[in-house]
mmCIF file of C-alpha atoms and ligand atoms in Angstrom:
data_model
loop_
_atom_site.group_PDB
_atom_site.id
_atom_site.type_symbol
_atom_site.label_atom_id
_atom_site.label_comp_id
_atom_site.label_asym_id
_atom_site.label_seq_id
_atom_site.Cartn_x
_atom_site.Cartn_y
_atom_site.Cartn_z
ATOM 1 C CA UNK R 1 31.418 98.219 119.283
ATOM 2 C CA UNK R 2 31.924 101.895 120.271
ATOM 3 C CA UNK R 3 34.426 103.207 122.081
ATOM 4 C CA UNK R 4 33.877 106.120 124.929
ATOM 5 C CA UNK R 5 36.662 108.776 125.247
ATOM 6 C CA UNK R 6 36.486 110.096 128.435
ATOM 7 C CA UNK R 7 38.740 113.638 128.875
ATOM 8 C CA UNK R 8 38.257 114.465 124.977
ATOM 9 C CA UNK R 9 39.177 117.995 125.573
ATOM 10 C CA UNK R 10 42.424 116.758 126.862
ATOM 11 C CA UNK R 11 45.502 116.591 125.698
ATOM 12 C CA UNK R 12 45.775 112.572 125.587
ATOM 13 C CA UNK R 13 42.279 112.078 125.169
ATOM 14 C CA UNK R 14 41.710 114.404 122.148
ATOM 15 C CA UNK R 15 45.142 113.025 120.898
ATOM 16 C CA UNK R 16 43.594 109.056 121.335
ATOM 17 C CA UNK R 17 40.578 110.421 119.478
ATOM 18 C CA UNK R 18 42.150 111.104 116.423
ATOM 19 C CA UNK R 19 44.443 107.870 116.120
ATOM 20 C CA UNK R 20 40.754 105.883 116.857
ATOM 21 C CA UNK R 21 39.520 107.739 114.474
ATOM 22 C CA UNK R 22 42.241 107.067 111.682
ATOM 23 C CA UNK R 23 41.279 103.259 113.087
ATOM 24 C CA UNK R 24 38.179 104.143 111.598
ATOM 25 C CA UNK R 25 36.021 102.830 114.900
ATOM 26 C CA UNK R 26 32.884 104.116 116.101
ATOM 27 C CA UNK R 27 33.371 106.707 118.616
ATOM 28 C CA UNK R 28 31.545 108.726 121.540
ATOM 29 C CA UNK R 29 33.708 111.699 122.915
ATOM 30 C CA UNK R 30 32.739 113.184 126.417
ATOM 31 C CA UNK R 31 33.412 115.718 128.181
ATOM 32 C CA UNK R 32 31.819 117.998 131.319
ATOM 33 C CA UNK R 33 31.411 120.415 128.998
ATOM 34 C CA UNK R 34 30.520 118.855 125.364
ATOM 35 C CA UNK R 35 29.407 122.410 123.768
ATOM 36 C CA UNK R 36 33.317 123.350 124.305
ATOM 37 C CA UNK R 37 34.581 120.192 122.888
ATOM 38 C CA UNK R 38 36.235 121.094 119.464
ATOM 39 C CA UNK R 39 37.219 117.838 117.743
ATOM 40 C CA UNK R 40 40.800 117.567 116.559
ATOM 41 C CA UNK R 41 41.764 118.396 113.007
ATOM 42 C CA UNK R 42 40.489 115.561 111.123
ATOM 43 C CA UNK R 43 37.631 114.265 113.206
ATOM 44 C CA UNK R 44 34.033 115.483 111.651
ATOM 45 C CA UNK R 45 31.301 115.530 114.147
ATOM 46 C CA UNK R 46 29.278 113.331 112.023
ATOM 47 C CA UNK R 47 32.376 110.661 112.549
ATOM 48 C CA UNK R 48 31.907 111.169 116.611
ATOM 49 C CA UNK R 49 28.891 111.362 119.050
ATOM 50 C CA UNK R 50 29.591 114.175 122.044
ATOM 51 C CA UNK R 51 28.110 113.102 125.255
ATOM 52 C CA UNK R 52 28.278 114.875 128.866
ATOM 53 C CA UNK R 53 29.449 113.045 131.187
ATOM 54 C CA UNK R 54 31.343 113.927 134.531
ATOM 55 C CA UNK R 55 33.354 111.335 136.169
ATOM 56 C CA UNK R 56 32.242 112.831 139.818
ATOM 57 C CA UNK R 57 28.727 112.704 139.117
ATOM 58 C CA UNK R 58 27.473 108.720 138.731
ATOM 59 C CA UNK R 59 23.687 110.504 136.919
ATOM 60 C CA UNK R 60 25.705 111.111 133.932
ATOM 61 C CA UNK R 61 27.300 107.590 133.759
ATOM 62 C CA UNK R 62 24.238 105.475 132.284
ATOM 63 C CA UNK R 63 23.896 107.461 129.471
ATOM 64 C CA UNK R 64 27.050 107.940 128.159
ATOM 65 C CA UNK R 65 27.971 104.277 128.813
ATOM 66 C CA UNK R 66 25.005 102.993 126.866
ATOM 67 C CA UNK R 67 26.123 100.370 124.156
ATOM 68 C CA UNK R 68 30.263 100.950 124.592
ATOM 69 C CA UNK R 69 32.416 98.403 124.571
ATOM 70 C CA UNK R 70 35.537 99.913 125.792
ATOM 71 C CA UNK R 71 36.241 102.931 127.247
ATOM 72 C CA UNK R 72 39.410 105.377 127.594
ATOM 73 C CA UNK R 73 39.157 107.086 130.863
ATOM 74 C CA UNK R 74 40.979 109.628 133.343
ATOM 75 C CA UNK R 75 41.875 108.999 136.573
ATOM 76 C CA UNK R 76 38.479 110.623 139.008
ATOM 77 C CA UNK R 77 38.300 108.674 142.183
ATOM 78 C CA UNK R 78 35.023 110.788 143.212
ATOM 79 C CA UNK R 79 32.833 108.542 141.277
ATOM 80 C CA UNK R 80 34.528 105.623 140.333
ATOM 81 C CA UNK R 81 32.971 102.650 142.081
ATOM 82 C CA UNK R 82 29.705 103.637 140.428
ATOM 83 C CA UNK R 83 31.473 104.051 137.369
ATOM 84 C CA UNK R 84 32.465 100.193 137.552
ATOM 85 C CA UNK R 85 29.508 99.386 138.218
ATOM 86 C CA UNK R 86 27.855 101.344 135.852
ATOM 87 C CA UNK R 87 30.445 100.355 132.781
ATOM 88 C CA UNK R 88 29.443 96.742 134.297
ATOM 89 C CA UNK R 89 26.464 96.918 133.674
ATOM 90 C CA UNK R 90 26.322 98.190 130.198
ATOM 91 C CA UNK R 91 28.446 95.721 129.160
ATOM 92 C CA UNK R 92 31.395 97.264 128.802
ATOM 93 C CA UNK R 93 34.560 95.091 128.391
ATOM 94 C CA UNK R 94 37.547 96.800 128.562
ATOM 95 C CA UNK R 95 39.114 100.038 130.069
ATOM 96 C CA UNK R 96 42.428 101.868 129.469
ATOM 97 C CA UNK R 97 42.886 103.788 131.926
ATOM 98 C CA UNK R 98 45.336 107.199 132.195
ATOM 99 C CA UNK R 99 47.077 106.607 135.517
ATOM 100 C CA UNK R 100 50.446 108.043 136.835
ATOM 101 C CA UNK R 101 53.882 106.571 137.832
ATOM 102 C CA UNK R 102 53.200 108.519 141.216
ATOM 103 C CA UNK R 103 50.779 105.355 141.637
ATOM 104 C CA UNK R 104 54.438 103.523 142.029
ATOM 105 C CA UNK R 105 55.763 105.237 143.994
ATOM 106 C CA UNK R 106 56.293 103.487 147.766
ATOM 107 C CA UNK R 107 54.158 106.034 149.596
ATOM 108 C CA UNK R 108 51.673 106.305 146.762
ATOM 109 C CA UNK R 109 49.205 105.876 149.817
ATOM 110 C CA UNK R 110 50.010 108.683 151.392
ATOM 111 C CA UNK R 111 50.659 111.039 148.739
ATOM 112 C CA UNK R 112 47.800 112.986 147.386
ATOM 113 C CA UNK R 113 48.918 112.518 143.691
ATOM 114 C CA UNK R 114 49.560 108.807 143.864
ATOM 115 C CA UNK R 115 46.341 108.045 146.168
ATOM 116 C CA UNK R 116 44.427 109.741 143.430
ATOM 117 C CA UNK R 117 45.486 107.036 140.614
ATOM 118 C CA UNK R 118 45.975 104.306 143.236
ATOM 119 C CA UNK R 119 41.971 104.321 144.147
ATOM 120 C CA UNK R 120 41.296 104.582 140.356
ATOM 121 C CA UNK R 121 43.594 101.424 139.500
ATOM 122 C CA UNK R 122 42.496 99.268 142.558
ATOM 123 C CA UNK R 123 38.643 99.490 142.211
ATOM 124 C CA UNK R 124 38.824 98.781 138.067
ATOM 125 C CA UNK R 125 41.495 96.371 139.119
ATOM 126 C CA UNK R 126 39.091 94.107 141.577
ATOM 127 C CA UNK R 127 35.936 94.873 138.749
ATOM 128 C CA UNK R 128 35.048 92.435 136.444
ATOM 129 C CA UNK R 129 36.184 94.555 133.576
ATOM 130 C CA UNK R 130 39.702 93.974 131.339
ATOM 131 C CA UNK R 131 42.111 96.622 132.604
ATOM 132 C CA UNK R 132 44.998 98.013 131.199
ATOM 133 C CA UNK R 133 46.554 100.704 133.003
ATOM 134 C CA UNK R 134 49.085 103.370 131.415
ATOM 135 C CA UNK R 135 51.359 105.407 134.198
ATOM 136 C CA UNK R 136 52.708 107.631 132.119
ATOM 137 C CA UNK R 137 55.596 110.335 134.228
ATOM 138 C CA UNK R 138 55.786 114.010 133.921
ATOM 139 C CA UNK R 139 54.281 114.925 130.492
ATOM 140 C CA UNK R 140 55.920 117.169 127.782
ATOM 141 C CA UNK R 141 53.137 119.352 128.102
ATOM 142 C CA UNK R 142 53.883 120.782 131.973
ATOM 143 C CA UNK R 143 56.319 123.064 129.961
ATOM 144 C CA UNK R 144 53.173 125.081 129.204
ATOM 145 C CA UNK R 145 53.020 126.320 133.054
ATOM 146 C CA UNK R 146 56.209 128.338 131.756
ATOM 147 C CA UNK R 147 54.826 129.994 128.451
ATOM 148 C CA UNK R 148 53.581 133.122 130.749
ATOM 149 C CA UNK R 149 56.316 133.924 131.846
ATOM 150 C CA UNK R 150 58.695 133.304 128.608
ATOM 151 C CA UNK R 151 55.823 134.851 126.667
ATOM 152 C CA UNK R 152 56.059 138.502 128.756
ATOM 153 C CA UNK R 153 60.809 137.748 128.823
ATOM 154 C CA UNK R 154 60.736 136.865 132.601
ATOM 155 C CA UNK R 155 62.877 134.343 133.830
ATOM 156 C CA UNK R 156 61.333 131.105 134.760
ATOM 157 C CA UNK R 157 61.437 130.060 138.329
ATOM 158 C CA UNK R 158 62.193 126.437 138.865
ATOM 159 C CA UNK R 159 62.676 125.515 142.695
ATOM 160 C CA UNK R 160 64.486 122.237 141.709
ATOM 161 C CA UNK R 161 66.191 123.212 138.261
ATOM 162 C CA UNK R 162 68.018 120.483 138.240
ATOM 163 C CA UNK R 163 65.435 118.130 138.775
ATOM 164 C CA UNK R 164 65.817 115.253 136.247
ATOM 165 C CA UNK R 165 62.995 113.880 134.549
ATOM 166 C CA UNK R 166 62.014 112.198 130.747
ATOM 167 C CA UNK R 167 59.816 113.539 129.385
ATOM 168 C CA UNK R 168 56.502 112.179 127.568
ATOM 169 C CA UNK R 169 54.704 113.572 124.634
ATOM 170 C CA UNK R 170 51.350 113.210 124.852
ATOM 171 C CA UNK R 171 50.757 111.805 121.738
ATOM 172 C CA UNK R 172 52.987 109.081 123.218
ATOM 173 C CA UNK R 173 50.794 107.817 125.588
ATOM 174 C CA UNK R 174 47.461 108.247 123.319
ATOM 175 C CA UNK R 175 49.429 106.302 120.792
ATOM 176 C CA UNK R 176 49.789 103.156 123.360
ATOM 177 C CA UNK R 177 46.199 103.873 124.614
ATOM 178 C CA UNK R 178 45.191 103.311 120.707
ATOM 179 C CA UNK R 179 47.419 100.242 120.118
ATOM 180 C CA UNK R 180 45.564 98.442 123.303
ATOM 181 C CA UNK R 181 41.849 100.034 122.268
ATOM 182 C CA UNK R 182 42.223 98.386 119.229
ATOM 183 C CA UNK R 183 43.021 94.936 120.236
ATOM 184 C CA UNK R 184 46.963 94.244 120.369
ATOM 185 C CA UNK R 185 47.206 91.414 123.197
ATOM 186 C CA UNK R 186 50.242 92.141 123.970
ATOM 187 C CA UNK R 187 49.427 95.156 126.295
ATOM 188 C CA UNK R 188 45.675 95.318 127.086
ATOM 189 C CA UNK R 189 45.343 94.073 130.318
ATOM 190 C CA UNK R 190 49.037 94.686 131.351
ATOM 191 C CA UNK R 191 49.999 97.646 133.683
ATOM 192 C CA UNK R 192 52.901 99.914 131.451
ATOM 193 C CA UNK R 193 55.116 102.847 132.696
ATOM 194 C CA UNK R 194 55.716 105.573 129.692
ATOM 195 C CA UNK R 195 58.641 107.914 129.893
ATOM 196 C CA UNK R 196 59.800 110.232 126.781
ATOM 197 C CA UNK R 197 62.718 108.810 125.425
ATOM 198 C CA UNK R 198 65.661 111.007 126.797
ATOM 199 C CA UNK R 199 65.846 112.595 130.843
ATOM 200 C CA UNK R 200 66.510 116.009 131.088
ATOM 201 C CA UNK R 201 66.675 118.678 134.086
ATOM 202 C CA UNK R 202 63.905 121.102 134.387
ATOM 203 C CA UNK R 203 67.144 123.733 133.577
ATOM 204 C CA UNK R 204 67.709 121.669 130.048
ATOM 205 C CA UNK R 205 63.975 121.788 128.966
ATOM 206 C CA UNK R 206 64.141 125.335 129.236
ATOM 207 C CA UNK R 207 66.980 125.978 127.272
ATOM 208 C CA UNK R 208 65.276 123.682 124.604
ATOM 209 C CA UNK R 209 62.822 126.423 124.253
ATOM 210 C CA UNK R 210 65.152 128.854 124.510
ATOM 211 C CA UNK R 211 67.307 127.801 121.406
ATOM 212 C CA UNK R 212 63.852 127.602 119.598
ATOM 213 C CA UNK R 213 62.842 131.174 120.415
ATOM 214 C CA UNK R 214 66.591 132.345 119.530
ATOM 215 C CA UNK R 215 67.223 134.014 122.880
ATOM 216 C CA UNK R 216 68.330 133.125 126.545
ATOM 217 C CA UNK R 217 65.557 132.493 128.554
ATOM 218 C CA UNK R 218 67.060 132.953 132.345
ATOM 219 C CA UNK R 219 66.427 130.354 135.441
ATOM 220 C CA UNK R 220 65.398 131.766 138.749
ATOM 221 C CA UNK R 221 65.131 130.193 141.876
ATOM 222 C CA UNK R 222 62.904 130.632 144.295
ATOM 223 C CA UNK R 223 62.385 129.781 147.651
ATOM 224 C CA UNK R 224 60.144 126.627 148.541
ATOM 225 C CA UNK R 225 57.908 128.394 150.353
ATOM 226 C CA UNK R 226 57.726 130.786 147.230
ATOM 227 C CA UNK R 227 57.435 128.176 144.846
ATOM 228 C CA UNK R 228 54.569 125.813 146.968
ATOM 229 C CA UNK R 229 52.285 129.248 146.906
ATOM 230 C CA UNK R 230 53.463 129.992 143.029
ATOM 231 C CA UNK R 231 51.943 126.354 142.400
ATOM 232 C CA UNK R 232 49.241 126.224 144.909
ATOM 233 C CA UNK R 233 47.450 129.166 142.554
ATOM 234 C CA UNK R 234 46.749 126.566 140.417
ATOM 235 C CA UNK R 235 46.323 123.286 142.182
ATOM 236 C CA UNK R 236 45.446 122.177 145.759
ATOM 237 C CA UNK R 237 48.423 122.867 148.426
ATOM 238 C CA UNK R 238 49.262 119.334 148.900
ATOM 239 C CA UNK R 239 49.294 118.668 145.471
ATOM 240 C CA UNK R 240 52.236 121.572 144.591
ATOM 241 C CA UNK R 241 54.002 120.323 147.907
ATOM 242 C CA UNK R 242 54.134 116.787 146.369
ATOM 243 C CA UNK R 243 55.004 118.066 142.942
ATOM 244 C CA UNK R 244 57.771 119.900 144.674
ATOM 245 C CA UNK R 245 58.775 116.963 146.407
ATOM 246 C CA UNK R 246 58.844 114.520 143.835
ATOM 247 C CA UNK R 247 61.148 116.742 141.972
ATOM 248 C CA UNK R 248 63.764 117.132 144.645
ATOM 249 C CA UNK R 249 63.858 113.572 144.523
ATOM 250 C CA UNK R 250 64.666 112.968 140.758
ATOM 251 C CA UNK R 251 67.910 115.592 141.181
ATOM 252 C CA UNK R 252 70.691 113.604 140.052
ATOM 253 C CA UNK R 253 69.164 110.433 139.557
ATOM 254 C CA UNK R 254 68.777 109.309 135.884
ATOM 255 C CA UNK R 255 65.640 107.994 135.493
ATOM 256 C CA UNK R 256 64.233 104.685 134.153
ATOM 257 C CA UNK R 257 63.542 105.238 130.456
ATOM 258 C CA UNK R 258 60.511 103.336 129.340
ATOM 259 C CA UNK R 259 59.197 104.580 126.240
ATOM 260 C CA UNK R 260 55.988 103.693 124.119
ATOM 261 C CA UNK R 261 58.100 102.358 121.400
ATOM 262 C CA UNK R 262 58.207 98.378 122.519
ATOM 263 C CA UNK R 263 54.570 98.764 122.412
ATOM 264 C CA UNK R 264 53.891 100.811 119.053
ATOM 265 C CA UNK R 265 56.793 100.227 117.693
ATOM 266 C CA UNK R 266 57.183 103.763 116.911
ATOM 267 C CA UNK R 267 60.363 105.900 118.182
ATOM 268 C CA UNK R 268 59.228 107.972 121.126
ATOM 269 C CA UNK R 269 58.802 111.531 120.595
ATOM 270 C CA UNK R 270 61.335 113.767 122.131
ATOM 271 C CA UNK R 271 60.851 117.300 124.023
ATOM 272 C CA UNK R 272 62.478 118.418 121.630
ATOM 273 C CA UNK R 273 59.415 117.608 119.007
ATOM 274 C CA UNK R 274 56.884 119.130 121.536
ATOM 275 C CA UNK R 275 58.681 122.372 121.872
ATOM 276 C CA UNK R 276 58.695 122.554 117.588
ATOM 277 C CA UNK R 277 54.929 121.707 118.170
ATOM 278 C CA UNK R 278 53.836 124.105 120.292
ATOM 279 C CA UNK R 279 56.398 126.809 120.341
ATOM 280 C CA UNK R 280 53.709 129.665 119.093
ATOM 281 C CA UNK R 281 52.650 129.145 123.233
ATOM 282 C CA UNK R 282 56.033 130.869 124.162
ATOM 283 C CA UNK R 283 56.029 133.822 121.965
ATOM 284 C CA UNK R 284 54.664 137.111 122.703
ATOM 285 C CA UNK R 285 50.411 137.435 120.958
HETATM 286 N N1 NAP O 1 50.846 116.259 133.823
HETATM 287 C C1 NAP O 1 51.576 115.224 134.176
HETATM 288 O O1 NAP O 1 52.807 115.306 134.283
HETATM 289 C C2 NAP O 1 50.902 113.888 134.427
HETATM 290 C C3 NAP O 1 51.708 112.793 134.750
HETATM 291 C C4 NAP O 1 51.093 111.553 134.952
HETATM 292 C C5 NAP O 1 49.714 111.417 134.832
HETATM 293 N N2 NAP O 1 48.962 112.507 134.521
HETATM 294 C C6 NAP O 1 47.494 112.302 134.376
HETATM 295 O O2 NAP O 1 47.078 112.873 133.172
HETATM 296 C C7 NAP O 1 45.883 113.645 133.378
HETATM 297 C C8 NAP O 1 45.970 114.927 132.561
HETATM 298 O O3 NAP O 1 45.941 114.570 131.193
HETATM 299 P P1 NAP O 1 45.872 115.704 130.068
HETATM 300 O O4 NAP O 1 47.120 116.523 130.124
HETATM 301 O O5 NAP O 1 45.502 115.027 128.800
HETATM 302 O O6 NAP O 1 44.660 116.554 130.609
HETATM 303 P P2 NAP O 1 44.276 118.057 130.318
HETATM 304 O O7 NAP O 1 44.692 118.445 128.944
HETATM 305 O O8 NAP O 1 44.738 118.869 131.482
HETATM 306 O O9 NAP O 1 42.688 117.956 130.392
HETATM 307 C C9 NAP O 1 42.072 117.426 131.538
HETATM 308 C C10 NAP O 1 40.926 116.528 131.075
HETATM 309 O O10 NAP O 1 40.381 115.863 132.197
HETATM 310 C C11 NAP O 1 38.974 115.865 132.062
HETATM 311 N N3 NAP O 1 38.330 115.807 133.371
HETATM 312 C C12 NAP O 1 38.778 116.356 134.524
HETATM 313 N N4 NAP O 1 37.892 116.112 135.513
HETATM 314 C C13 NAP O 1 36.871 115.404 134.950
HETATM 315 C C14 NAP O 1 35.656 114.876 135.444
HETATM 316 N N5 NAP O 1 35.274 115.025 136.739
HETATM 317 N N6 NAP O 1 34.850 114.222 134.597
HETATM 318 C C15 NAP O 1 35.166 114.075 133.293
HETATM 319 N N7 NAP O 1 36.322 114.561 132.760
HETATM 320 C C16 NAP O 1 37.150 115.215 133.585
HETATM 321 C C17 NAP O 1 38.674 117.198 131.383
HETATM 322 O O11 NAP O 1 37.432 117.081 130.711
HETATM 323 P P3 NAP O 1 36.351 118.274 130.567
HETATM 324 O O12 NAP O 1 36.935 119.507 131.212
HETATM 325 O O13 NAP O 1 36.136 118.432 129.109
HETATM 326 O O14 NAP O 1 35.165 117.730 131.256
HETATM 327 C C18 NAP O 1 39.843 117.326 130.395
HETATM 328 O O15 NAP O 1 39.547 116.720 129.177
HETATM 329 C C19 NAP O 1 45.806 113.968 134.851
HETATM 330 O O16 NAP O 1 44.461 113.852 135.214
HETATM 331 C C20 NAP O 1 46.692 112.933 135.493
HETATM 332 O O17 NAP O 1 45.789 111.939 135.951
HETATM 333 C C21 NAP O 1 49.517 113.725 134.311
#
């Protein structure tokens, strides 16, 4: 009855690792790169099997599927009808799958970020396979695109500071992947939308690291044009755009707060917990 864990370098899927593995259920970890996988503080590599396997290339599904009966996987559209088919054919029953709340949205279609999660969704959706789908929003851990700048005591530049959005911790969402990998009815096969439990504007989250570090940490804004090409070093140009876009949209709207809690019945974490977490990423080396 093993479970695959696609994206265990991740933050979620390393994160969904270790709660399986408190579970105490037979596990295979993947990743493009297994030789870099370094299991989380806990796991033993005699407790986990490490298999390549990338989500754009259907030759590495067979393998990695061989025997699994559920799998935790990331969002790749690039492969995924062979992956249903593939995960079909080994027998595998059930997927949890690590969508996005830009799936949602009304022009999901035509946005690069929900059409991404929107193919992933629709082709496990019309398999044969048990699917529950988790669109988590804008995760705790986007604060790290900040820690550069903090780290060196240069002001952060937010094109939409107050752009108003809740927050999840990772460990949020791996929690409710955990609680439907390991057979509570009442959400596998059910489509859930995570938020953290509070909103808070881009601005806010900064001064939460800010009163952390003990010193101000100034805003800057920059121009849109300035901020798509700041973001497009790191992701595709239609991808910052929609980024961009989606948060001009949340500026003074509070949003929806759904948080893992009515499924784990634990409180959800708060930014506030993530900063404590990881707050050694915002000081200087
Ligand atoms: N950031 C947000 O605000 C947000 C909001 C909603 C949804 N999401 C979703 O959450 C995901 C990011 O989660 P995260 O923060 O846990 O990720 P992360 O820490 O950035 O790590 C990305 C993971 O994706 C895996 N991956 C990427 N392409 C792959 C491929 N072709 N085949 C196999 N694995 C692949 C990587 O595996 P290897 O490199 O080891 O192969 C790595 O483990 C995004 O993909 C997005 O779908 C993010």
């Amino acid at each position: 009855m093993t479970i695959l864990i696609t994206g265990a370098r991740g933050a979620v899927g390393s994160s969904v690792l270790h709660g399986l593995r408190a579970a105490g259920h037979p596990l295979r970890a993947s990743s493009r790169r297994p030789e870099q996988l370094r299991l989380p503080v806990g796991v033993r590599s005699t407790d986990v099997e490490v298999v390549p396997l990338d989500l754009a290339r259907p030759a590495t599904f067979a393998a990695a599927l061989r025997g699994v009966e559920q799998v935790f996987l990331y969002a790749e559209p690039g492969g995924i009808d062979e992956l249903v088919r593939a995960a079909e054919a080994a027998g595998v029953r059930h997927v949890v799958l690590l969508s996005s709340s830009a799936a949602l949205s009304p022009d999901a279609e035509d946005d690069p970020l929900g059409r991404h999660h929107l193919l992933v969704e629709r082709a496990l959706t019309w398999s044969n396979l048990d699917t529950t789908i988790l669109r988590p929003g804008a995760f705790a851990g986007n604060a790290y695109g900040w820690s550069q700048a903090i780290r060196r005591g240069d002001p952060v530049d937010l094109a939409y500071p107050e752009a108003l959005l809740a927050p999840i911790h990772e460990d949020d969402i791996a929690d409710v992947a955990v609680t439907a990998l390991t057979g509570n009815a009442a959400v596998r096969g059910r489509a859930v939308t995570l938020t953290g439990p509070h909103g808070l504007t881009l601005r806010e989250q900064v001064g939460e690291i800010a009163v952390r570090l003990g010193r101000d940490v100034p805003v800057r804004r920059p121009t849109r044009a300035a901020a798509e090409e700041q973001l497009g070093r790191f992701m595709p140009a239609d991808v910052a755009a929609s980024l961009l876009d989606h948060q001009a949209g949340t500026v003074g709207i509070r949003p929806e707060i759904s948080t893992a809690e009515r499924i784990t019945g634990k409180p959800g974490r708060t930014f506030g917990q993530w900063v404590d977490e990881h707050l050694d990423a915002f000081r200087p080396h």
